[in-house]
CSV table of C-alpha atoms and ligand atoms in Angstrom, one decimal:
chain,number,residue,atom,x,y,z
I,1,MET,CA,51.6,-86.2,-73.4
I,2,GLN,CA,51.6,-86.3,-69.6
I,3,PRO,CA,48.3,-86.3,-67.7
I,4,LEU,CA,48.9,-82.9,-66.1
I,5,ASP,CA,50.6,-81.1,-69.0
I,6,GLY,CA,49.6,-77.5,-69.0
I,7,ARG,CA,48.3,-77.5,-65.4
I,8,THR,CA,49.7,-75.4,-62.5
I,9,ALA,CA,49.7,-77.0,-59.1
I,10,LEU,CA,50.2,-75.2,-55.8
I,11,VAL,CA,51.4,-77.5,-53.0
I,12,THR,CA,51.7,-76.2,-49.4
I,13,GLY,CA,54.3,-77.7,-47.1
I,14,ALA,CA,56.1,-78.9,-50.2
I,15,GLY,CA,59.5,-78.6,-48.6
I,16,SER,CA,59.3,-81.9,-46.7
I,17,GLY,CA,57.6,-85.2,-46.3
I,18,ILE,CA,54.3,-85.8,-48.1
I,19,GLY,CA,54.2,-82.3,-49.7
I,20,ARG,CA,57.7,-82.8,-51.2
I,21,ALA,CA,56.6,-86.2,-52.6
I,22,CYS,CA,53.4,-84.6,-54.0
I,23,ALA,CA,55.5,-81.8,-55.7
I,24,GLU,CA,57.7,-84.5,-57.3
I,25,ALA,CA,54.8,-86.7,-58.4
I,26,LEU,CA,52.8,-83.8,-59.8
I,27,ALA,CA,55.8,-82.4,-61.7
I,28,ALA,CA,56.5,-85.9,-63.1
I,29,ALA,CA,52.9,-86.0,-64.3
I,30,GLY,CA,53.6,-82.8,-66.2
I,31,ALA,CA,52.4,-80.0,-63.9
I,32,LYS,CA,54.2,-76.8,-63.2
I,33,VAL,CA,54.6,-76.8,-59.4
I,34,LEU,CA,54.5,-73.9,-56.9
I,35,VAL,CA,56.4,-75.1,-53.9
I,36,VAL,CA,55.0,-73.3,-50.9
I,37,ASP,CA,56.7,-73.6,-47.5
I,38,ILE,CA,57.8,-71.5,-44.5
I,39,ASP,CA,61.2,-73.1,-44.8
I,40,GLY,CA,62.9,-71.2,-47.6
I,41,ASP,CA,65.9,-73.5,-48.0
I,42,SER,CA,63.9,-76.6,-48.5
I,43,ALA,CA,61.3,-74.8,-50.7
I,44,ARG,CA,64.1,-73.6,-53.0
I,45,GLU,CA,65.7,-77.1,-53.0
I,46,VAL,CA,62.5,-78.9,-54.0
I,47,ALA,CA,61.6,-76.2,-56.5
I,48,GLY,CA,65.0,-76.6,-58.1
I,49,ARG,CA,64.6,-80.3,-58.3
I,50,VAL,CA,61.1,-80.3,-59.8
I,51,GLY,CA,61.6,-77.3,-62.1
I,52,GLY,CA,59.0,-75.3,-60.2
I,53,THR,CA,59.0,-72.0,-58.3
I,54,ALA,CA,59.6,-71.6,-54.5
I,55,HIS,CA,57.2,-69.4,-52.5
I,56,VAL,CA,58.4,-68.8,-48.9
I,57,VAL,CA,55.2,-68.2,-47.0
I,58,ASP,CA,54.0,-68.5,-43.4
I,59,LEU,CA,50.5,-70.0,-43.8
I,60,ALA,CA,49.6,-68.7,-40.4
I,61,GLU,CA,49.8,-65.1,-41.9
I,62,PRO,CA,46.7,-64.4,-44.1
I,63,ARG,CA,48.5,-61.4,-45.7
I,64,GLN,CA,51.3,-63.7,-47.0
I,65,ILE,CA,48.7,-66.0,-48.5
I,66,GLU,CA,47.3,-63.0,-50.4
I,67,GLU,CA,50.6,-62.7,-52.1
I,68,LEU,CA,50.5,-66.2,-53.7
I,69,PRO,CA,49.4,-66.5,-57.3
I,70,ALA,CA,45.7,-67.1,-57.6
I,71,ASP,CA,45.7,-68.5,-61.2
I,72,VAL,CA,46.4,-72.1,-60.3
I,73,ASP,CA,44.5,-75.2,-61.5
I,74,ILE,CA,45.4,-77.5,-58.6
I,75,VAL,CA,45.7,-76.8,-54.9
I,76,VAL,CA,47.1,-79.4,-52.5
I,77,ASN,CA,46.6,-78.3,-49.0
I,78,ASN,CA,49.2,-80.3,-47.2
I,79,ALA,CA,51.2,-78.2,-44.7
I,80,GLY,CA,50.7,-79.4,-41.1
I,81,ILE,CA,52.1,-79.2,-37.6
I,82,GLN,CA,51.5,-81.2,-34.4
I,83,THR,CA,51.5,-80.7,-30.7
I,84,VAL,CA,50.9,-83.5,-28.3
I,85,ALA,CA,49.4,-82.6,-24.9
I,86,PRO,CA,46.3,-83.3,-22.8
I,87,VAL,CA,43.5,-80.9,-23.3
I,88,HIS,CA,43.8,-79.4,-19.8
I,89,GLU,CA,47.4,-78.5,-20.4
I,90,PHE,CA,47.2,-77.7,-24.2
I,91,PRO,CA,48.7,-74.3,-24.9
I,92,PRO,CA,45.9,-72.1,-26.3
I,93,ASP,CA,48.3,-70.2,-28.6
I,94,ARG,CA,49.5,-73.5,-30.1
I,95,PHE,CA,45.8,-74.7,-30.5
I,96,ALA,CA,45.1,-71.4,-32.5
I,97,LEU,CA,48.2,-71.7,-34.6
I,98,ILE,CA,47.3,-75.3,-35.6
I,99,GLN,CA,43.8,-74.2,-36.7
I,100,GLN,CA,45.3,-71.3,-38.6
I,101,VAL,CA,47.8,-73.4,-40.6
I,102,MET,CA,45.7,-76.5,-41.1
I,103,LEU,CA,42.2,-75.1,-41.5
I,104,THR,CA,42.1,-71.4,-42.0
I,105,ALA,CA,44.9,-71.4,-44.6
I,106,PRO,CA,43.2,-74.0,-46.8
I,107,PHE,CA,40.0,-72.0,-46.6
I,108,LEU,CA,41.9,-68.8,-47.6
I,109,LEU,CA,43.6,-70.6,-50.5
I,110,ALA,CA,40.4,-72.1,-51.8
I,111,ARG,CA,38.7,-68.7,-51.5
I,112,ARG,CA,41.6,-67.2,-53.5
I,113,CYS,CA,42.0,-69.8,-56.2
I,114,LEU,CA,38.5,-71.0,-56.9
I,115,PRO,CA,37.5,-68.0,-59.1
I,116,HIS,CA,40.3,-68.9,-61.6
I,117,MET,CA,39.2,-72.6,-61.6
I,118,TYR,CA,35.6,-71.6,-62.0
I,119,ALA,CA,36.5,-69.4,-65.0
I,120,ASN,CA,38.4,-72.2,-66.6
I,121,ARG,CA,35.6,-74.7,-65.7
I,122,TRP,CA,38.3,-77.1,-64.4
I,123,GLY,CA,40.1,-77.4,-61.0
I,124,ARG,CA,41.2,-79.8,-58.3
I,125,LEU,CA,41.6,-79.3,-54.6
I,126,VAL,CA,43.1,-82.1,-52.6
I,127,HIS,CA,43.4,-81.8,-48.8
I,128,VAL,CA,45.9,-84.0,-47.0
I,129,SER,CA,43.7,-84.9,-44.0
I,130,SER,CA,44.4,-87.9,-41.8
I,131,VAL,CA,42.9,-90.9,-40.1
I,132,HIS,CA,42.5,-88.2,-37.5
I,133,GLY,CA,40.0,-86.5,-39.8
I,134,VAL,CA,37.6,-89.3,-38.9
I,135,ARG,CA,39.0,-90.8,-35.7
I,136,ALA,CA,40.4,-89.3,-32.4
I,137,SER,CA,43.5,-90.1,-30.4
I,138,PRO,CA,44.2,-88.7,-26.9
I,139,PHE,CA,46.6,-85.7,-26.6
I,140,LYS,CA,46.0,-84.4,-30.2
I,141,ALA,CA,43.1,-82.1,-29.6
I,142,ALA,CA,44.2,-79.3,-32.0
I,143,TYR,CA,45.3,-81.7,-34.7
I,144,VAL,CA,42.1,-83.8,-34.6
I,145,ALA,CA,39.9,-80.7,-34.5
I,146,ALA,CA,41.7,-79.2,-37.5
I,147,LYS,CA,41.6,-82.5,-39.5
I,148,HIS,CA,37.9,-83.0,-38.8
I,149,GLY,CA,37.4,-79.4,-39.9
I,150,ILE,CA,39.2,-79.9,-43.2
I,151,GLU,CA,37.0,-82.9,-43.9
I,152,GLY,CA,33.9,-80.6,-43.6
I,153,LEU,CA,35.4,-77.7,-45.5
I,154,SER,CA,36.3,-80.1,-48.4
I,155,LYS,CA,32.7,-81.4,-48.6
I,156,VAL,CA,31.3,-77.8,-48.8
I,157,ILE,CA,33.7,-76.8,-51.5
I,158,ALA,CA,32.8,-80.0,-53.4
I,159,LEU,CA,29.1,-79.1,-53.4
I,160,GLU,CA,29.6,-75.5,-54.4
I,161,ALA,CA,32.3,-76.3,-57.1
I,162,ALA,CA,30.7,-79.2,-58.9
I,163,PRO,CA,28.9,-77.1,-61.5
I,164,PHE,CA,32.2,-75.6,-62.5
I,165,GLY,CA,34.1,-78.8,-63.1
I,166,VAL,CA,36.1,-78.4,-59.9
I,167,THR,CA,36.5,-81.3,-57.4
I,168,SER,CA,37.5,-81.3,-53.8
I,169,ASN,CA,38.6,-84.4,-51.9
I,170,CYS,CA,40.6,-85.4,-48.9
I,171,VAL,CA,43.2,-88.2,-48.6
I,172,ALA,CA,43.4,-89.6,-45.1
I,173,PRO,CA,46.7,-91.4,-44.4
I,174,GLY,CA,47.6,-93.4,-41.4
I,175,TYR,CA,51.2,-92.9,-40.2
I,176,VAL,CA,53.6,-91.9,-43.0
I,177,ARG,CA,57.4,-92.1,-42.8
I,178,THR,CA,58.1,-88.4,-42.5
I,179,PRO,CA,59.9,-85.9,-40.2
I,180,LEU,CA,56.5,-85.0,-38.6
I,181,VAL,CA,56.1,-88.6,-37.5
I,182,ALA,CA,59.7,-89.0,-36.4
I,183,GLY,CA,59.1,-86.1,-34.0
I,184,GLN,CA,55.9,-87.7,-32.7
I,185,ILE,CA,57.6,-91.0,-32.2
I,186,ASP,CA,60.3,-89.3,-30.0
I,187,ASP,CA,57.5,-87.3,-28.1
I,188,GLN,CA,55.5,-90.4,-27.3
I,189,ALA,CA,58.6,-92.4,-26.4
I,190,ALA,CA,59.5,-89.7,-23.9
I,191,ARG,CA,55.9,-89.4,-22.6
I,192,HIS,CA,55.5,-93.2,-22.1
I,193,GLY,CA,59.1,-93.9,-21.2
I,194,ILE,CA,59.5,-96.6,-23.8
I,195,ASP,CA,61.8,-97.3,-26.7
I,196,PRO,CA,61.0,-95.5,-30.1
I,197,ASP,CA,60.7,-98.9,-31.9
I,198,GLN,CA,58.1,-100.0,-29.4
I,199,VAL,CA,56.2,-96.8,-30.0
I,200,VAL,CA,55.9,-97.6,-33.7
I,201,ALA,CA,54.8,-101.1,-33.1
I,202,ASP,CA,52.5,-100.7,-30.1
I,203,VAL,CA,51.2,-97.1,-30.5
I,204,PHE,CA,51.3,-96.1,-34.1
I,205,LEU,CA,50.6,-99.4,-35.9
I,206,GLN,CA,48.4,-101.0,-33.2
I,207,ARG,CA,45.2,-100.3,-35.2
I,208,SER,CA,46.6,-100.7,-38.7
I,209,ALA,CA,46.1,-104.1,-40.4
I,210,ILE,CA,49.2,-103.5,-42.5
I,211,LYS,CA,52.1,-103.3,-40.0
I,212,ARG,CA,54.4,-100.8,-41.7
I,213,LEU,CA,54.5,-97.0,-42.0
I,214,ILE,CA,53.2,-95.6,-45.3
I,215,GLU,CA,55.8,-94.1,-47.7
I,216,PRO,CA,55.2,-90.4,-48.8
I,217,SER,CA,55.3,-91.5,-52.4
I,218,GLU,CA,52.3,-93.8,-51.9
I,219,VAL,CA,50.3,-90.8,-50.6
I,220,ALA,CA,51.6,-88.7,-53.5
I,221,ALA,CA,50.5,-91.2,-56.1
I,222,LEU,CA,46.9,-91.1,-54.8
I,223,VAL,CA,47.0,-87.2,-54.7
I,224,THR,CA,48.3,-87.1,-58.3
I,225,TRP,CA,45.5,-89.5,-59.5
I,226,LEU,CA,42.9,-87.3,-57.8
I,227,CYS,CA,44.3,-84.4,-59.8
I,228,GLY,CA,43.9,-86.1,-63.2
I,229,ASP,CA,40.9,-86.0,-65.6
I,230,GLU,CA,40.0,-89.6,-64.8
I,231,ALA,CA,39.0,-88.6,-61.2
I,232,GLY,CA,36.5,-85.9,-62.4
I,233,TYR,CA,33.5,-87.7,-61.0
I,234,LEU,CA,35.0,-88.2,-57.6
I,235,THR,CA,34.3,-85.3,-55.3
I,236,GLY,CA,33.4,-84.6,-51.6
I,237,ALA,CA,35.1,-87.9,-50.7
I,238,SER,CA,37.8,-88.8,-48.2
I,239,LEU,CA,40.0,-91.6,-49.4
I,240,PRO,CA,41.6,-93.6,-46.5
I,241,ILE,CA,45.2,-94.7,-47.1
I,242,ASP,CA,45.5,-96.2,-43.7
I,243,GLY,CA,46.4,-99.9,-44.0
I,244,GLY,CA,42.9,-100.9,-42.9
I,245,TRP,CA,42.9,-98.8,-39.7
I,246,THR,CA,39.4,-97.4,-40.2
I,247,ALA,CA,38.1,-100.8,-41.5
I,248,SER,CA,38.3,-102.1,-37.9
M,301,LIG,P1,56.5,-82.6,-42.5
M,301,LIG,O1,56.7,-82.0,-41.2
M,301,LIG,O2,57.5,-83.5,-43.1
M,301,LIG,O3,56.2,-81.4,-43.5
M,301,LIG,C1,55.3,-80.3,-43.2
M,301,LIG,C2,55.8,-79.1,-44.0
M,301,LIG,O4,54.9,-78.1,-43.7
M,301,LIG,C3,57.2,-78.7,-43.7
M,301,LIG,O5,58.0,-78.5,-44.8
M,301,LIG,C4,57.0,-77.4,-42.9
M,301,LIG,O6,58.0,-76.4,-43.1
M,301,LIG,C5,55.7,-76.9,-43.6
M,301,LIG,N1,55.0,-75.9,-42.7
M,301,LIG,C6,54.7,-76.1,-41.4
M,301,LIG,N2,54.1,-74.9,-40.9
M,301,LIG,C7,54.0,-74.1,-42.0
M,301,LIG,C8,53.5,-72.8,-42.1
M,301,LIG,N3,53.1,-72.1,-41.1
M,301,LIG,N4,53.6,-72.2,-43.4
M,301,LIG,C9,54.1,-72.9,-44.4
M,301,LIG,N5,54.6,-74.1,-44.3
M,301,LIG,C10,54.6,-74.7,-43.1
M,301,LIG,O7,55.0,-83.2,-42.4
M,301,LIG,P2,54.3,-84.4,-43.2
M,301,LIG,O8,54.4,-85.6,-42.3
M,301,LIG,O9,54.8,-84.5,-44.6
M,301,LIG,O10,52.8,-84.0,-43.1
M,301,LIG,C11,52.2,-83.3,-44.2
M,301,LIG,C12,50.7,-83.4,-44.0
M,301,LIG,O11,50.3,-84.7,-43.9
M,301,LIG,C13,50.2,-82.7,-42.7
M,301,LIG,O12,49.0,-82.0,-43.0
M,301,LIG,C14,49.9,-83.9,-41.8
M,301,LIG,O13,49.0,-83.6,-40.9
M,301,LIG,C15,49.4,-84.9,-42.8
M,301,LIG,N6,49.6,-86.3,-42.4
M,301,LIG,C16,50.8,-86.8,-42.0
M,301,LIG,C17,50.8,-88.1,-41.6
M,301,LIG,C18,52.1,-88.7,-41.2
M,301,LIG,O14,52.1,-89.8,-40.7
M,301,LIG,N7,53.3,-88.1,-41.5
M,301,LIG,C19,49.7,-88.9,-41.5
M,301,LIG,C20,48.5,-88.3,-41.8
M,301,LIG,C21,48.4,-87.0,-42.3
């Protein structure tokens, strides 16, 4: 018996990075995985590898979210994007898109999937937040706003869902070794006119006590544990996986 045998897990942004690692870890724990991503090729590749199903969906489009299966036991809200710019230059359409993908889509998915979980009196929602769900950095207005928002949404779901055996939690990583971070390293290097290695050491890991990037598999292990029966009393929480960043 595997801990998640018989469970169906929907993972957004599962074609890359943390989402891909979550799809792999949840499948290894026995879950049937719905691999949701805007990038069809990577969604199909991951689905093939984990024995799941690919769902090519743009999470910025509410109508496409309505086409996803609602009868899932686990939702991992992971898909995310980033734009780095000062507030007075931040493109408004980009700000709106980031809220749509990283906050409105998780709300719409919860709204869609909770009735099935309530009927079964079991469910798990895990939201991949960030240190930026509880801390700010300059030039990341949309991302920090969306991550603070998902922290609040998760707590409200936790309170409403508790009587039905459904939990809602955030995991809040520091910098993880993924394509999203690789892009940020290049952006910051160009912005500050410094070497990418120096960006990692001086900008990204400056506030972390553990001086290395986190591996996606480390985040996925925590997400998978939160989806198990053992984690049934943990809800409304945000678990930092940040190498001590928020301890300081
Ligand atoms: P990534 O870029 O490797 O993967 C993100 C995935 O989301 C991609 O496959 C992409 O195609 C998908 N996606 C983007 N927009 C989409 C849309 N509109 N519809 C459907 N899918 C879409 O990113 P990652 O680093 O693995 O980040 C995953 C999550 O983890 C994000 O929410 C991010 O904010 C969070 N996070 C990342 C880090 C980090 O250091 N990488 C740290 C803290 C939190």
